[in-house]
PDB file of C-alpha atoms in Angstrom:
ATOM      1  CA  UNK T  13     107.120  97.296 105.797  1.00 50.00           C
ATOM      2  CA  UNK T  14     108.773 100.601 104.791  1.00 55.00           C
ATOM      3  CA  UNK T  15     106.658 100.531 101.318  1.00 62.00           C
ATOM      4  CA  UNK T  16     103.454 101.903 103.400  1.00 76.00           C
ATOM      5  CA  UNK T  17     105.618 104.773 105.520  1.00 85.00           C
ATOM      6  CA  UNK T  18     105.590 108.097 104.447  1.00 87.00           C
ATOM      7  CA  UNK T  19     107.092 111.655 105.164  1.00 86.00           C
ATOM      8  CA  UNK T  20     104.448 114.175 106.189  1.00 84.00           C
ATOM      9  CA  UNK T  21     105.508 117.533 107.446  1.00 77.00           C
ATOM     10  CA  UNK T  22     108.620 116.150 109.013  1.00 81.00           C
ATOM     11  CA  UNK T  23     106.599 113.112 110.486  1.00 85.00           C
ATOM     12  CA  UNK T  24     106.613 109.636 109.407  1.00 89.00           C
ATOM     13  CA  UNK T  25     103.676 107.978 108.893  1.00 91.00           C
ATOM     14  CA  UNK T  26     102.699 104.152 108.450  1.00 92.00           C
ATOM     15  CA  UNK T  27      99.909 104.287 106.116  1.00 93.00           C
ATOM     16  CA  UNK T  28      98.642 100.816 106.932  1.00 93.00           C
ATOM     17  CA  UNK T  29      97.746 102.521 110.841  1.00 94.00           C
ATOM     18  CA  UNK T  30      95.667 105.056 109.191  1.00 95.00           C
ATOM     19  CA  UNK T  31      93.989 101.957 106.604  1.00 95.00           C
ATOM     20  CA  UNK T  32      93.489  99.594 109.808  1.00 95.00           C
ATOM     21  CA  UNK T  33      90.767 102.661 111.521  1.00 96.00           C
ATOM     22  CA  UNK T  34      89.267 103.355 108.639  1.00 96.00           C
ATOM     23  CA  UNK T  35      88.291  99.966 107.739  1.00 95.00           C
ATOM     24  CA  UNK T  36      86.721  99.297 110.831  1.00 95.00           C
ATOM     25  CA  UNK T  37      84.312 102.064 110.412  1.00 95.00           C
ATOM     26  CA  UNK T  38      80.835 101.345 108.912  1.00 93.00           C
ATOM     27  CA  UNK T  39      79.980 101.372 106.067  1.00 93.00           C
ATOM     28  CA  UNK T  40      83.638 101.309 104.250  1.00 95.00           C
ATOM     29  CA  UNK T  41      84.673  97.823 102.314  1.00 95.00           C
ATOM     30  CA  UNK T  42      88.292  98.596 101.765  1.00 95.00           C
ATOM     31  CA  UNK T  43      90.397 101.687 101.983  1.00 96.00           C
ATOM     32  CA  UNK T  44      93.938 102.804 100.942  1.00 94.00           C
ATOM     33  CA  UNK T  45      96.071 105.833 101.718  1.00 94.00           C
ATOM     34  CA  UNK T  46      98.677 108.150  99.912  1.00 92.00           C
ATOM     35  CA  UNK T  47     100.469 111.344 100.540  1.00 90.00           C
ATOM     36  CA  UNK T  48     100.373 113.080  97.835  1.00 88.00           C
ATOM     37  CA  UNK T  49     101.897 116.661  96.472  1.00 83.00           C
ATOM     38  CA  UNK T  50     105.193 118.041  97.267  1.00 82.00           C
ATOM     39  CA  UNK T  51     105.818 120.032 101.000  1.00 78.00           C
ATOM     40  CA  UNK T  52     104.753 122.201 102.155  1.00 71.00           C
ATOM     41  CA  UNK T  53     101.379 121.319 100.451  1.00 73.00           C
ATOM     42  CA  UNK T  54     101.739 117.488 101.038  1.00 81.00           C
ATOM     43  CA  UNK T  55      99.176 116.341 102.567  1.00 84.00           C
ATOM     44  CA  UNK T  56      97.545 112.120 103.288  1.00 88.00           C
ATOM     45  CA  UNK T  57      94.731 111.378 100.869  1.00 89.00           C
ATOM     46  CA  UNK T  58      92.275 108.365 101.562  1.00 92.00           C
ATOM     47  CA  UNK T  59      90.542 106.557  99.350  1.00 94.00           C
ATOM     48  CA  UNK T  60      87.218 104.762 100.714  1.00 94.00           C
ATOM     49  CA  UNK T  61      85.391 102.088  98.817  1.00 94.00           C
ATOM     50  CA  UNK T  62      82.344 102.232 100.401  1.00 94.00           C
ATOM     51  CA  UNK T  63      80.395  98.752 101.563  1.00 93.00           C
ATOM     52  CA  UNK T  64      76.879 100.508  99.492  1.00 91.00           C
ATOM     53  CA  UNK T  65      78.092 102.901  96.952  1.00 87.00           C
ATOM     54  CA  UNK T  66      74.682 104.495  97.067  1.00 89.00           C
ATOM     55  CA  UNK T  67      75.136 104.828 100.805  1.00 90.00           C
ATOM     56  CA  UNK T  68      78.944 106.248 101.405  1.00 89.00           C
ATOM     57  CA  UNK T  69      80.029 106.241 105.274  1.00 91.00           C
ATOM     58  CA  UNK T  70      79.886 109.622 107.197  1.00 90.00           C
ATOM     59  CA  UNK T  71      82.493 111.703 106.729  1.00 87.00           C
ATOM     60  CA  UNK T  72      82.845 112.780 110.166  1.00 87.00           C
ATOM     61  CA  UNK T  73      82.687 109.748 111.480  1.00 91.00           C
ATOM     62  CA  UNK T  74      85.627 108.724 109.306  1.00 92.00           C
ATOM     63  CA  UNK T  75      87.436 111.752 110.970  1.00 89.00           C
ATOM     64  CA  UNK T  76      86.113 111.439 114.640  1.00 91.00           C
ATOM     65  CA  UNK T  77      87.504 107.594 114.403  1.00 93.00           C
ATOM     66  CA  UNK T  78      90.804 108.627 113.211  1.00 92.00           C
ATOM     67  CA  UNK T  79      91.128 111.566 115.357  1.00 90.00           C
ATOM     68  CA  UNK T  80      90.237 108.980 118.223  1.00 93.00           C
ATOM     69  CA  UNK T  81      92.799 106.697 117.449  1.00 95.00           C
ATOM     70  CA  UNK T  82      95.749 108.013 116.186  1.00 93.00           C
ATOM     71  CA  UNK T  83      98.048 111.684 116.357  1.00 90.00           C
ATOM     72  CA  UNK T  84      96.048 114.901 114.814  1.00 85.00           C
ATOM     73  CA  UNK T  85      99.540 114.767 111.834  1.00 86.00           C
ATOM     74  CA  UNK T  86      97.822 111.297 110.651  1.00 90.00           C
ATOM     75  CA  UNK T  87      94.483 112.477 109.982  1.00 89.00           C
ATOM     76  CA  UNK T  88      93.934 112.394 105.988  1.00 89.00           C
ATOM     77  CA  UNK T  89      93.698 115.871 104.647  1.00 83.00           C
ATOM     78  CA  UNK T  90      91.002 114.690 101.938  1.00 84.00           C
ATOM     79  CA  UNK T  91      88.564 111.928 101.350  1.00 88.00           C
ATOM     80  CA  UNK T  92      87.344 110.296  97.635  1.00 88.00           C
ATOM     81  CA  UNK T  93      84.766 107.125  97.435  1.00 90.00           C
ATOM     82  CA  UNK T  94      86.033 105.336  95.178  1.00 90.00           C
ATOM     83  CA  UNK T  95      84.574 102.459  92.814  1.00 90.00           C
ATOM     84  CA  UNK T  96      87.547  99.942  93.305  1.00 91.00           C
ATOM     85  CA  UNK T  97      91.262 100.364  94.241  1.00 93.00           C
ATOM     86  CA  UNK T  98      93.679  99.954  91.649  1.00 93.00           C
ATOM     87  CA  UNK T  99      95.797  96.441  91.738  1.00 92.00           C
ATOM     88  CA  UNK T 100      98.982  95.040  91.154  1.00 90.00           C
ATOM     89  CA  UNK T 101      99.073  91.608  89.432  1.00 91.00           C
ATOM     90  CA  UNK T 102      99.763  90.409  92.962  1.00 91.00           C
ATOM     91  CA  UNK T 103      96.690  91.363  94.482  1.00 88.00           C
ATOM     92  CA  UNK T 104      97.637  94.156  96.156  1.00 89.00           C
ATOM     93  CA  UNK T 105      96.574  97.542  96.468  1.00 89.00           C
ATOM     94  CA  UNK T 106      99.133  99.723  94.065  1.00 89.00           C
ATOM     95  CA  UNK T 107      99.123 102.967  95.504  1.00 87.00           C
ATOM     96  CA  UNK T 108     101.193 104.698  92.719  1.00 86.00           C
ATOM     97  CA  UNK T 109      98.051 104.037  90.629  1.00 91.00           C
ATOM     98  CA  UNK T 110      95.770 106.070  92.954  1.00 90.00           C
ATOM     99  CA  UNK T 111      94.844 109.168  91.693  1.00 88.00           C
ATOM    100  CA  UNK T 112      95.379 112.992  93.409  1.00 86.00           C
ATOM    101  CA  UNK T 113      92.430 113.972  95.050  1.00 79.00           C
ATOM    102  CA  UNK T 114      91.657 117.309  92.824  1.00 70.00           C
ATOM    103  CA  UNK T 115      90.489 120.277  95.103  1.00 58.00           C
ATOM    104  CA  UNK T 116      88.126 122.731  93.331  1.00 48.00           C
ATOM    105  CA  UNK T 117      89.812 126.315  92.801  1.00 43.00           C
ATOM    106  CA  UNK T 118      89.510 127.871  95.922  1.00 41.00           C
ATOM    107  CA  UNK T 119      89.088 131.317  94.615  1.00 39.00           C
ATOM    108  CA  UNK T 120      85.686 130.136  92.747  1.00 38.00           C
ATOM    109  CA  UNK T 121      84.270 127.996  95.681  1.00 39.00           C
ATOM    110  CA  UNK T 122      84.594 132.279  97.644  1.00 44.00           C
ATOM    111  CA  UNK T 123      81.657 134.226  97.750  1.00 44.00           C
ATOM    112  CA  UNK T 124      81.992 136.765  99.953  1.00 56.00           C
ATOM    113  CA  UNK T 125      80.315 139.775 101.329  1.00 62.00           C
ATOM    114  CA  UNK T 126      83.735 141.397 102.154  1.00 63.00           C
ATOM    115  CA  UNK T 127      82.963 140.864 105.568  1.00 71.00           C
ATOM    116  CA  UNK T 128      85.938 140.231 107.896  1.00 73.00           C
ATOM    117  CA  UNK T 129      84.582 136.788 108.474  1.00 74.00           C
ATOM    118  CA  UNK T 130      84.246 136.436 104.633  1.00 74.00           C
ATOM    119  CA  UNK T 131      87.796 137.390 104.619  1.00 76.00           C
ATOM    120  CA  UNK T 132      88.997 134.542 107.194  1.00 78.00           C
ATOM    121  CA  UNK T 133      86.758 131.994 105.548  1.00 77.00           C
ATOM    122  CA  UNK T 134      88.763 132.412 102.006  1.00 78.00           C
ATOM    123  CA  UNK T 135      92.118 132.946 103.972  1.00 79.00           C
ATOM    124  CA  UNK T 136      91.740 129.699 105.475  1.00 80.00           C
ATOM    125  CA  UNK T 137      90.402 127.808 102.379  1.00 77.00           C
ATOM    126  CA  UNK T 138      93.618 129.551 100.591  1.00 77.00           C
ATOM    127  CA  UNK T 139      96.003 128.174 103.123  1.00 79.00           C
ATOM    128  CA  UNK T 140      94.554 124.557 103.316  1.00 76.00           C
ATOM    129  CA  UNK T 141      93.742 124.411  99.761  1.00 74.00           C
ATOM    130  CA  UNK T 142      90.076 123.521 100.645  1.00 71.00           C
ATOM    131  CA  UNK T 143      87.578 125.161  99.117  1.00 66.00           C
ATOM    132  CA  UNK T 144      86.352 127.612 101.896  1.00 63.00           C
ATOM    133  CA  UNK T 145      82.665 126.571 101.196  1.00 62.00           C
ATOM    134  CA  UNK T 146      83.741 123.423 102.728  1.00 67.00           C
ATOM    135  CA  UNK T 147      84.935 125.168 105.887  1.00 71.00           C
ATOM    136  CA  UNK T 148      82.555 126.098 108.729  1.00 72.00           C
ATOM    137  CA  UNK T 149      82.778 128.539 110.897  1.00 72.00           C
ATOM    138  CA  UNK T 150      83.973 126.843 114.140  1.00 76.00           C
ATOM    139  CA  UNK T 151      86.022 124.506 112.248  1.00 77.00           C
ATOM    140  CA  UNK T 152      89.330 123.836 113.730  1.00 78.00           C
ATOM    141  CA  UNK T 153      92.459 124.992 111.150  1.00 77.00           C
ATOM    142  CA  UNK T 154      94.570 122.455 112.729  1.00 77.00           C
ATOM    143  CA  UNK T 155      91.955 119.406 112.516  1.00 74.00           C
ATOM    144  CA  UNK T 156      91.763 120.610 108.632  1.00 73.00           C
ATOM    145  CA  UNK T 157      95.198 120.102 107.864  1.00 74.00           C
ATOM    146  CA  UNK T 158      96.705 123.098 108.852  1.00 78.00           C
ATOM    147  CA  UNK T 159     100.350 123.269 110.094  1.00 80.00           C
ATOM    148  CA  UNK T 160     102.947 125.813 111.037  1.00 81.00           C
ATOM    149  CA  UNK T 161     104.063 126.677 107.654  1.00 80.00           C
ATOM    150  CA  UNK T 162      99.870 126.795 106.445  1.00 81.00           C
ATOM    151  CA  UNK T 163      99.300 128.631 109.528  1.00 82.00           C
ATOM    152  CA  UNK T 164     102.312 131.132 107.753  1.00 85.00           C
ATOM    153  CA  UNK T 165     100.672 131.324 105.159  1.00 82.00           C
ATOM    154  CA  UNK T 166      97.620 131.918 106.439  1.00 83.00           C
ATOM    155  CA  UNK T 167      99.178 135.237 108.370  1.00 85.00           C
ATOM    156  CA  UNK T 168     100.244 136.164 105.036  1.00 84.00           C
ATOM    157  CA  UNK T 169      97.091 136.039 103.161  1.00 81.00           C
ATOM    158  CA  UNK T 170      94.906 137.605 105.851  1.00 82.00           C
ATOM    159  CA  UNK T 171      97.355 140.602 106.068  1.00 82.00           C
ATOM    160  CA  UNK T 172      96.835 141.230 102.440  1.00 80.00           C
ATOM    161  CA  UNK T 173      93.509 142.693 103.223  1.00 76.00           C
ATOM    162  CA  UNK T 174      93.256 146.158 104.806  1.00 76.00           C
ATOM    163  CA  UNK T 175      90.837 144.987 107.587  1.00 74.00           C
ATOM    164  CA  UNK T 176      93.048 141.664 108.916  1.00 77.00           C
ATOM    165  CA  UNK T 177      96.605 143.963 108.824  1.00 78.00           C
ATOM    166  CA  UNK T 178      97.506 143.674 112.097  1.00 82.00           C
ATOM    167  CA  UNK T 179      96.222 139.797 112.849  1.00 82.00           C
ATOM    168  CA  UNK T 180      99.962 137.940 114.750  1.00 83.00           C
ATOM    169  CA  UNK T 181     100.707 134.439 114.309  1.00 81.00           C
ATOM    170  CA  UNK T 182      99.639 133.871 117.900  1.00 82.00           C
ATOM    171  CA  UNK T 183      96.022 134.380 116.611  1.00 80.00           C
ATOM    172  CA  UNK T 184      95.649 131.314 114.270  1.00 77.00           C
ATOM    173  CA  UNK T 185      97.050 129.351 117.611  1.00 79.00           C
ATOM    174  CA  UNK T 186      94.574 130.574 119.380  1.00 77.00           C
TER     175      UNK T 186
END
């Protein structure tokens, strides 16, 4: 049904494929998924009612079981437990009613040394709109949610800073 497809980044997306993974996962009870936001900072949002609320499923388990299954564009950019999902008198899951996942303010989630890997950290949290203490080191920008226009941006931001002026495009591929 075209209700659950999406445009993501130029790719469209059946939400229900990205639902059907989840929900086999342990620990999760019922789970919906929305794009939300405008382009270029659109990005999939899933919603996970978790079977024990006290007990929510692993997060990269969630991940590793989508990234299994289905194309690196599908993978939801953020994750929210959530109590219940909203309804429509129907019975079915309205996902206009879902909310946006809000993303802390990246620039207060940064405390950095002013080292140059300080400097990447916040670059990349900037460019995903993560908060970059969420980010590890060795995390992947691509697995994250990062695309060619992020990875743009990313160029951009890190060439801001006196230290990162020469960093290419090619580098982020890399």
């Amino acid at each position: 049904r075209i209700d659950a497809q999406v445009k993501v980044r130029g790719y469209r997306i059946e939400l229900e494929a990205i639902e059907a993974v989840l929900a086999r996962c342990a620990g999760v009870r019922e789970v919906a998924v929305r794009a939300q936001g405008e382009e270029p900072e659109r990005c999939l949002a899933a919603h996970v009612v978790p079977a024990d609320p006290k007990r929510p499923p692993d997060l990269d388990e969630l991940r590793g079981a989508v990234g299994r299954q289905l194309p690196a564009y599908m993978m939801p950019a953020r994750f929210v437990w959530s109590e219940a999902l909203p309804r429509t008198l129907g019975g079915k899951v309205a996902r206009s009613e879902l909310p946006e996942v809000a993303v802390a303010a990246v620039a207060e989630s940064f405390a950095g040394d002013g080292s140059v890997r300080s400097l990447v950290r916040r670059a990349f949290g900037v460019a995903l709109g993560t908060p970059s203490a969420e980010l590890g080191d060795d995390d992947d920008f691509f697995a994250n949610g990062g695309n060619s226009l992020r990875a743009a941006m990313l160029v951009s931001e890190l060439r801001g800073h006196a230290a990162c002026a020469d960093v290419a495009g090619r580098a982020v591929y890399r």
